[in-house]
PDB file of C-alpha atoms and ligand atoms in Angstrom:
ATOM      1  CA  MET A   1      -6.700 -48.662  19.196  1.00  0.00           C
ATOM      2  CA  SER A   2      -8.611 -51.964  19.476  1.00  0.00           C
ATOM      3  CA  GLU A   3      -9.363 -53.783  16.228  1.00  0.00           C
ATOM      4  CA  THR A   4     -12.934 -54.288  17.293  1.00  0.00           C
ATOM      5  CA  THR A   5     -13.595 -50.541  17.490  1.00  0.00           C
ATOM      6  CA  PRO A   6     -14.799 -49.377  14.104  1.00  0.00           C
ATOM      7  CA  ARG A   7     -13.335 -45.980  13.235  1.00  0.00           C
ATOM      8  CA  PRO A   8     -13.751 -45.875   9.488  1.00  0.00           C
ATOM      9  CA  GLU A   9     -12.729 -42.280   8.957  1.00  0.00           C
ATOM     10  CA  ARG A  10      -9.654 -42.354  11.154  1.00  0.00           C
ATOM     11  CA  LEU A  11      -6.547 -44.525  11.285  1.00  0.00           C
ATOM     12  CA  PRO A  12      -4.200 -44.739  14.287  1.00  0.00           C
ATOM     13  CA  GLY A  13      -1.919 -41.707  14.281  1.00  0.00           C
ATOM     14  CA  ASP A  14      -4.306 -39.659  12.146  1.00  0.00           C
ATOM     15  CA  LEU A  15      -5.512 -36.308  13.355  1.00  0.00           C
ATOM     16  CA  THR A  16      -9.072 -35.769  14.514  1.00  0.00           C
ATOM     17  CA  ARG A  17     -11.100 -33.432  12.296  1.00  0.00           C
ATOM     18  CA  GLU A  18     -10.726 -30.691  14.838  1.00  0.00           C
ATOM     19  CA  GLN A  19      -6.946 -31.118  15.025  1.00  0.00           C
ATOM     20  CA  LEU A  20      -6.778 -31.119  11.246  1.00  0.00           C
ATOM     21  CA  VAL A  21      -8.730 -27.867  10.904  1.00  0.00           C
ATOM     22  CA  ASP A  22      -6.658 -26.347  13.708  1.00  0.00           C
ATOM     23  CA  ARG A  23      -3.428 -27.172  11.946  1.00  0.00           C
ATOM     24  CA  ILE A  24      -4.696 -25.958   8.590  1.00  0.00           C
ATOM     25  CA  ILE A  25      -5.718 -22.566   9.925  1.00  0.00           C
ATOM     26  CA  ARG A  26      -2.560 -22.209  12.029  1.00  0.00           C
ATOM     27  CA  VAL A  27      -0.156 -23.029   9.224  1.00  0.00           C
ATOM     28  CA  ASP A  28      -2.014 -21.026   6.590  1.00  0.00           C
ATOM     29  CA  GLN A  29      -2.143 -17.937   8.774  1.00  0.00           C
ATOM     30  CA  ALA A  30       1.602 -18.347   9.368  1.00  0.00           C
ATOM     31  CA  GLY A  31       2.278 -18.887   5.668  1.00  0.00           C
ATOM     32  CA  GLU A  32       0.327 -15.856   4.544  1.00  0.00           C
ATOM     33  CA  TYR A  33       2.042 -13.824   7.232  1.00  0.00           C
ATOM     34  CA  GLY A  34       5.398 -15.039   5.928  1.00  0.00           C
ATOM     35  CA  ALA A  35       4.360 -14.140   2.375  1.00  0.00           C
ATOM     36  CA  VAL A  36       3.472 -10.589   3.404  1.00  0.00           C
ATOM     37  CA  ARG A  37       6.869 -10.273   5.099  1.00  0.00           C
ATOM     38  CA  ILE A  38       8.739 -11.663   2.065  1.00  0.00           C
ATOM     39  CA  TYR A  39       7.182  -9.010  -0.154  1.00  0.00           C
ATOM     40  CA  GLU A  40       7.826  -6.284   2.421  1.00  0.00           C
ATOM     41  CA  GLY A  41      11.475  -7.344   2.382  1.00  0.00           C
ATOM     42  CA  GLN A  42      11.567  -7.298  -1.412  1.00  0.00           C
ATOM     43  CA  LEU A  43       9.871  -3.906  -1.559  1.00  0.00           C
ATOM     44  CA  SER A  44      12.367  -2.466   0.920  1.00  0.00           C
ATOM     45  CA  VAL A  45      14.988  -3.055  -1.780  1.00  0.00           C
ATOM     46  CA  LEU A  46      13.077  -2.947  -5.076  1.00  0.00           C
ATOM     47  CA  GLY A  47      10.096  -0.772  -4.166  1.00  0.00           C
ATOM     48  CA  ARG A  48      11.164   2.133  -6.382  1.00  0.00           C
ATOM     49  CA  THR A  49      12.400   0.076  -9.310  1.00  0.00           C
ATOM     50  CA  PRO A  50      10.353  -1.208 -12.265  1.00  0.00           C
ATOM     51  CA  ALA A  51       9.808  -4.551 -10.462  1.00  0.00           C
ATOM     52  CA  GLY A  52       8.144  -2.675  -7.596  1.00  0.00           C
ATOM     53  CA  GLY A  53       4.707  -2.512  -9.204  1.00  0.00           C
ATOM     54  CA  VAL A  54       4.528  -6.250  -9.863  1.00  0.00           C
ATOM     55  CA  ILE A  55       5.699  -7.088  -6.361  1.00  0.00           C
ATOM     56  CA  ARG A  56       3.221  -4.644  -4.821  1.00  0.00           C
ATOM     57  CA  SER A  57       0.306  -6.192  -6.689  1.00  0.00           C
ATOM     58  CA  MET A  58       1.224  -9.648  -5.347  1.00  0.00           C
ATOM     59  CA  ALA A  59       1.654  -8.197  -1.853  1.00  0.00           C
ATOM     60  CA  VAL A  60      -1.929  -6.855  -2.002  1.00  0.00           C
ATOM     61  CA  LYS A  61      -3.242 -10.409  -2.508  1.00  0.00           C
ATOM     62  CA  GLU A  62      -1.111 -11.765   0.326  1.00  0.00           C
ATOM     63  CA  ARG A  63      -2.525  -9.147   2.674  1.00  0.00           C
ATOM     64  CA  GLU A  64      -6.032 -10.195   1.662  1.00  0.00           C
ATOM     65  CA  HIS A  65      -5.164 -13.848   2.321  1.00  0.00           C
ATOM     66  CA  LEU A  66      -3.620 -12.985   5.667  1.00  0.00           C
ATOM     67  CA  SER A  67      -6.563 -10.943   6.896  1.00  0.00           C
ATOM     68  CA  LYS A  68      -8.945 -13.831   6.106  1.00  0.00           C
ATOM     69  CA  PHE A  69      -6.805 -16.278   8.102  1.00  0.00           C
ATOM     70  CA  ASN A  70      -6.460 -13.736  10.904  1.00  0.00           C
ATOM     71  CA  GLU A  71     -10.269 -13.708  11.068  1.00  0.00           C
ATOM     72  CA  LEU A  72     -10.430 -17.510  11.056  1.00  0.00           C
ATOM     73  CA  ILE A  73      -7.858 -17.752  13.873  1.00  0.00           C
ATOM     74  CA  VAL A  74     -10.200 -15.674  16.049  1.00  0.00           C
ATOM     75  CA  GLU A  75     -13.513 -17.207  14.884  1.00  0.00           C
ATOM     76  CA  ARG A  76     -12.340 -20.797  15.233  1.00  0.00           C
ATOM     77  CA  ARG A  77     -10.280 -20.136  18.368  1.00  0.00           C
ATOM     78  CA  VAL A  78      -7.083 -21.514  16.896  1.00  0.00           C
ATOM     79  CA  ARG A  79      -3.803 -20.920  18.685  1.00  0.00           C
ATOM     80  CA  PRO A  80      -1.495 -19.031  16.318  1.00  0.00           C
ATOM     81  CA  THR A  81       1.954 -20.469  15.728  1.00  0.00           C
ATOM     82  CA  ALA A  82       4.567 -19.656  18.346  1.00  0.00           C
ATOM     83  CA  MET A  83       6.968 -19.281  15.409  1.00  0.00           C
ATOM     84  CA  GLN A  84       5.368 -15.964  14.371  1.00  0.00           C
ATOM     85  CA  PRO A  85       8.182 -13.683  15.672  1.00  0.00           C
ATOM     86  CA  PHE A  86      10.665 -15.859  13.835  1.00  0.00           C
ATOM     87  CA  TRP A  87       8.693 -15.753  10.565  1.00  0.00           C
ATOM     88  CA  HIS A  88       8.456 -11.984  10.953  1.00  0.00           C
ATOM     89  CA  LEU A  89      12.228 -11.802  10.645  1.00  0.00           C
ATOM     90  CA  ALA A  90      12.866 -14.807   8.387  1.00  0.00           C
ATOM     91  CA  GLY A  91      10.263 -13.736   5.811  1.00  0.00           C
ATOM     92  CA  PHE A  92      11.590 -10.196   5.585  1.00  0.00           C
ATOM     93  CA  THR A  93      15.200 -11.431   5.418  1.00  0.00           C
ATOM     94  CA  LEU A  94      14.416 -13.894   2.646  1.00  0.00           C
ATOM     95  CA  GLY A  95      12.636 -11.180   0.669  1.00  0.00           C
ATOM     96  CA  ALA A  96      15.338  -8.565   1.135  1.00  0.00           C
ATOM     97  CA  THR A  97      18.189 -10.994   0.426  1.00  0.00           C
ATOM     98  CA  THR A  98      16.709 -12.291  -2.807  1.00  0.00           C
ATOM     99  CA  ALA A  99      15.893  -8.722  -3.871  1.00  0.00           C
ATOM    100  CA  LEU A 100      19.519  -7.704  -3.255  1.00  0.00           C
ATOM    101  CA  LEU A 101      20.536 -10.446  -5.694  1.00  0.00           C
ATOM    102  CA  GLY A 102      18.377  -8.645  -8.279  1.00  0.00           C
ATOM    103  CA  PRO A 103      14.787  -8.530  -9.532  1.00  0.00           C
ATOM    104  CA  ARG A 104      15.054 -11.924 -11.227  1.00  0.00           C
ATOM    105  CA  ALA A 105      16.214 -13.582  -8.017  1.00  0.00           C
ATOM    106  CA  ALA A 106      13.291 -11.919  -6.240  1.00  0.00           C
ATOM    107  CA  MET A 107      10.971 -13.463  -8.845  1.00  0.00           C
ATOM    108  CA  ALA A 108      12.729 -16.837  -8.426  1.00  0.00           C
ATOM    109  CA  CYS A 109      11.952 -16.612  -4.697  1.00  0.00           C
ATOM    110  CA  THR A 110       8.258 -16.150  -5.530  1.00  0.00           C
ATOM    111  CA  VAL A 111       8.310 -19.106  -7.937  1.00  0.00           C
ATOM    112  CA  ALA A 112       9.941 -21.371  -5.338  1.00  0.00           C
ATOM    113  CA  VAL A 113       7.611 -20.380  -2.498  1.00  0.00           C
ATOM    114  CA  GLU A 114       4.466 -20.526  -4.614  1.00  0.00           C
ATOM    115  CA  GLU A 115       5.284 -23.967  -5.999  1.00  0.00           C
ATOM    116  CA  VAL A 116       5.460 -25.283  -2.460  1.00  0.00           C
ATOM    117  CA  ILE A 117       2.295 -23.414  -1.444  1.00  0.00           C
ATOM    118  CA  ASP A 118       0.392 -24.714  -4.465  1.00  0.00           C
ATOM    119  CA  GLU A 119       1.135 -28.319  -3.349  1.00  0.00           C
ATOM    120  CA  HIS A 120       0.404 -27.392   0.238  1.00  0.00           C
ATOM    121  CA  TYR A 121      -3.035 -25.879  -0.453  1.00  0.00           C
ATOM    122  CA  ALA A 122      -3.859 -28.751  -2.831  1.00  0.00           C
ATOM    123  CA  GLY A 123      -3.093 -31.236  -0.035  1.00  0.00           C
ATOM    124  CA  GLN A 124      -5.392 -29.367   2.331  1.00  0.00           C
ATOM    125  CA  VAL A 125      -8.213 -29.162  -0.217  1.00  0.00           C
ATOM    126  CA  ALA A 126      -7.974 -32.949  -0.658  1.00  0.00           C
ATOM    127  CA  LYS A 127      -8.223 -33.525   3.104  1.00  0.00           C
ATOM    128  CA  LEU A 128     -11.171 -31.226   3.817  1.00  0.00           C
ATOM    129  CA  GLY A 129     -14.671 -32.625   3.507  1.00  0.00           C
ATOM    130  CA  ASP A 130     -18.021 -30.999   2.718  1.00  0.00           C
ATOM    131  CA  ASP A 131     -18.459 -30.195   6.424  1.00  0.00           C
ATOM    132  CA  GLU A 132     -15.593 -27.713   5.949  1.00  0.00           C
ATOM    133  CA  GLY A 133     -16.710 -26.568   2.514  1.00  0.00           C
ATOM    134  CA  GLU A 134     -16.120 -22.897   3.224  1.00  0.00           C
ATOM    135  CA  LEU A 135     -12.546 -23.417   4.408  1.00  0.00           C
ATOM    136  CA  ARG A 136     -11.923 -25.753   1.467  1.00  0.00           C
ATOM    137  CA  ASP A 137     -13.151 -23.092  -0.974  1.00  0.00           C
ATOM    138  CA  ILE A 138     -10.852 -20.500   0.601  1.00  0.00           C
ATOM    139  CA  CYS A 139      -7.859 -22.831   0.257  1.00  0.00           C
ATOM    140  CA  GLU A 140      -8.735 -23.569  -3.356  1.00  0.00           C
ATOM    141  CA  ARG A 141      -9.256 -19.898  -4.216  1.00  0.00           C
ATOM    142  CA  TYR A 142      -5.974 -18.887  -2.611  1.00  0.00           C
ATOM    143  CA  ARG A 143      -4.202 -21.770  -4.351  1.00  0.00           C
ATOM    144  CA  GLN A 144      -5.262 -20.222  -7.658  1.00  0.00           C
ATOM    145  CA  ASP A 145      -3.898 -16.830  -6.560  1.00  0.00           C
ATOM    146  CA  GLU A 146      -0.568 -18.450  -5.619  1.00  0.00           C
ATOM    147  CA  ILE A 147      -0.397 -20.165  -9.008  1.00  0.00           C
ATOM    148  CA  ASP A 148      -0.927 -16.728 -10.597  1.00  0.00           C
ATOM    149  CA  HIS A 149       1.997 -15.405  -8.535  1.00  0.00           C
ATOM    150  CA  ARG A 150       4.215 -18.278  -9.660  1.00  0.00           C
ATOM    151  CA  ASP A 151       3.307 -17.501 -13.288  1.00  0.00           C
ATOM    152  CA  THR A 152       3.996 -13.805 -12.705  1.00  0.00           C
ATOM    153  CA  GLY A 153       7.462 -14.701 -11.386  1.00  0.00           C
ATOM    154  CA  LEU A 154       8.148 -16.891 -14.419  1.00  0.00           C
ATOM    155  CA  LYS A 155       6.932 -14.159 -16.768  1.00  0.00           C
ATOM    156  CA  HIS A 156       9.326 -11.696 -15.154  1.00  0.00           C
ATOM    157  CA  GLY A 157      12.493 -13.664 -15.699  1.00  0.00           C
ATOM    158  CA  ALA A 158      12.718 -15.886 -12.595  1.00  0.00           C
ATOM    159  CA  GLU A 159      14.432 -18.655 -14.524  1.00  0.00           C
ATOM    160  CA  GLN A 160      17.138 -16.247 -15.703  1.00  0.00           C
ATOM    161  CA  ALA A 161      18.184 -15.541 -12.105  1.00  0.00           C
ATOM    162  CA  PRO A 162      21.795 -16.490 -11.403  1.00  0.00           C
ATOM    163  CA  GLY A 163      21.905 -19.946  -9.806  1.00  0.00           C
ATOM    164  CA  TYR A 164      18.161 -20.444 -10.340  1.00  0.00           C
ATOM    165  CA  ARG A 165      18.176 -24.181  -9.514  1.00  0.00           C
ATOM    166  CA  ALA A 166      20.228 -23.914  -6.330  1.00  0.00           C
ATOM    167  CA  LEU A 167      18.364 -20.823  -5.193  1.00  0.00           C
ATOM    168  CA  THR A 168      14.875 -22.238  -5.720  1.00  0.00           C
ATOM    169  CA  GLY A 169      15.940 -25.613  -4.286  1.00  0.00           C
ATOM    170  CA  ALA A 170      17.109 -23.970  -1.062  1.00  0.00           C
ATOM    171  CA  ILE A 171      14.027 -21.759  -0.769  1.00  0.00           C
ATOM    172  CA  LYS A 172      11.700 -24.711  -1.355  1.00  0.00           C
ATOM    173  CA  ALA A 173      13.432 -26.750   1.343  1.00  0.00           C
ATOM    174  CA  GLY A 174      13.155 -23.809   3.730  1.00  0.00           C
ATOM    175  CA  SER A 175       9.477 -23.316   2.895  1.00  0.00           C
ATOM    176  CA  ARG A 176       8.697 -26.981   3.528  1.00  0.00           C
ATOM    177  CA  LEU A 177      10.453 -26.816   6.884  1.00  0.00           C
ATOM    178  CA  ALA A 178       8.540 -23.637   7.740  1.00  0.00           C
ATOM    179  CA  ILE A 179       5.249 -25.419   6.973  1.00  0.00           C
ATOM    180  CA  TRP A 180       6.170 -28.441   9.061  1.00  0.00           C
ATOM    181  CA  LEU A 181       7.125 -26.275  12.032  1.00  0.00           C
ATOM    182  CA  SER A 182       4.129 -23.941  11.807  1.00  0.00           C
ATOM    183  CA  GLU A 183       1.685 -26.857  11.767  1.00  0.00           C
ATOM    184  CA  ARG A 184       3.103 -28.156  15.020  1.00  0.00           C
ATOM    185  CA  ILE A 185       4.627 -25.348  17.044  1.00  0.00           C
TER     186      ILE A 185
HETATM  187 FE1  FE2 B   1      -1.070 -16.074  -0.198  1.00  0.00          FE
HETATM  188 FE1  FE2 B   2       1.298 -15.725  -3.147  1.00  0.00          FE
END
């Protein structure tokens, strides 16, 4: 880009507004889809146990989030991530595996994922301007829901899960990779 061309709102290598909004909707739809699948995996194992009710109530919110982003994908003509079939399986597997380790490990999974998603939504809210006020409000509202889920996980013994630090560390790394891929692919 020539130095004489004034482009105050955009630096070389930055995304255009349209590309930014595209990425935000694509990755958020993928993330909410993954969240629904994680809870489906957890419920396949813990659905009839005392933890089932708590997990189901979080799953209800994730389905709400997902249906909003499904709408936005259509309205804004965004290409969904090509990773969707993979997230279908990976989300369910992550949910079922953590649930097999016990209800506290399932809660630790929620804490790990929601901590990453809280940062992720906060980053998006900071990037969106008033021209995308509606999308920004959605991201902020959902961020609050995800923070509630994190707190629910903590309240239900997440930190007492065996190997809490290693488990949450691995899940966070996986979640960050999933975000990176779903923004781009
Ligand atoms: Fe969500
Ligand atoms: Fe959530």
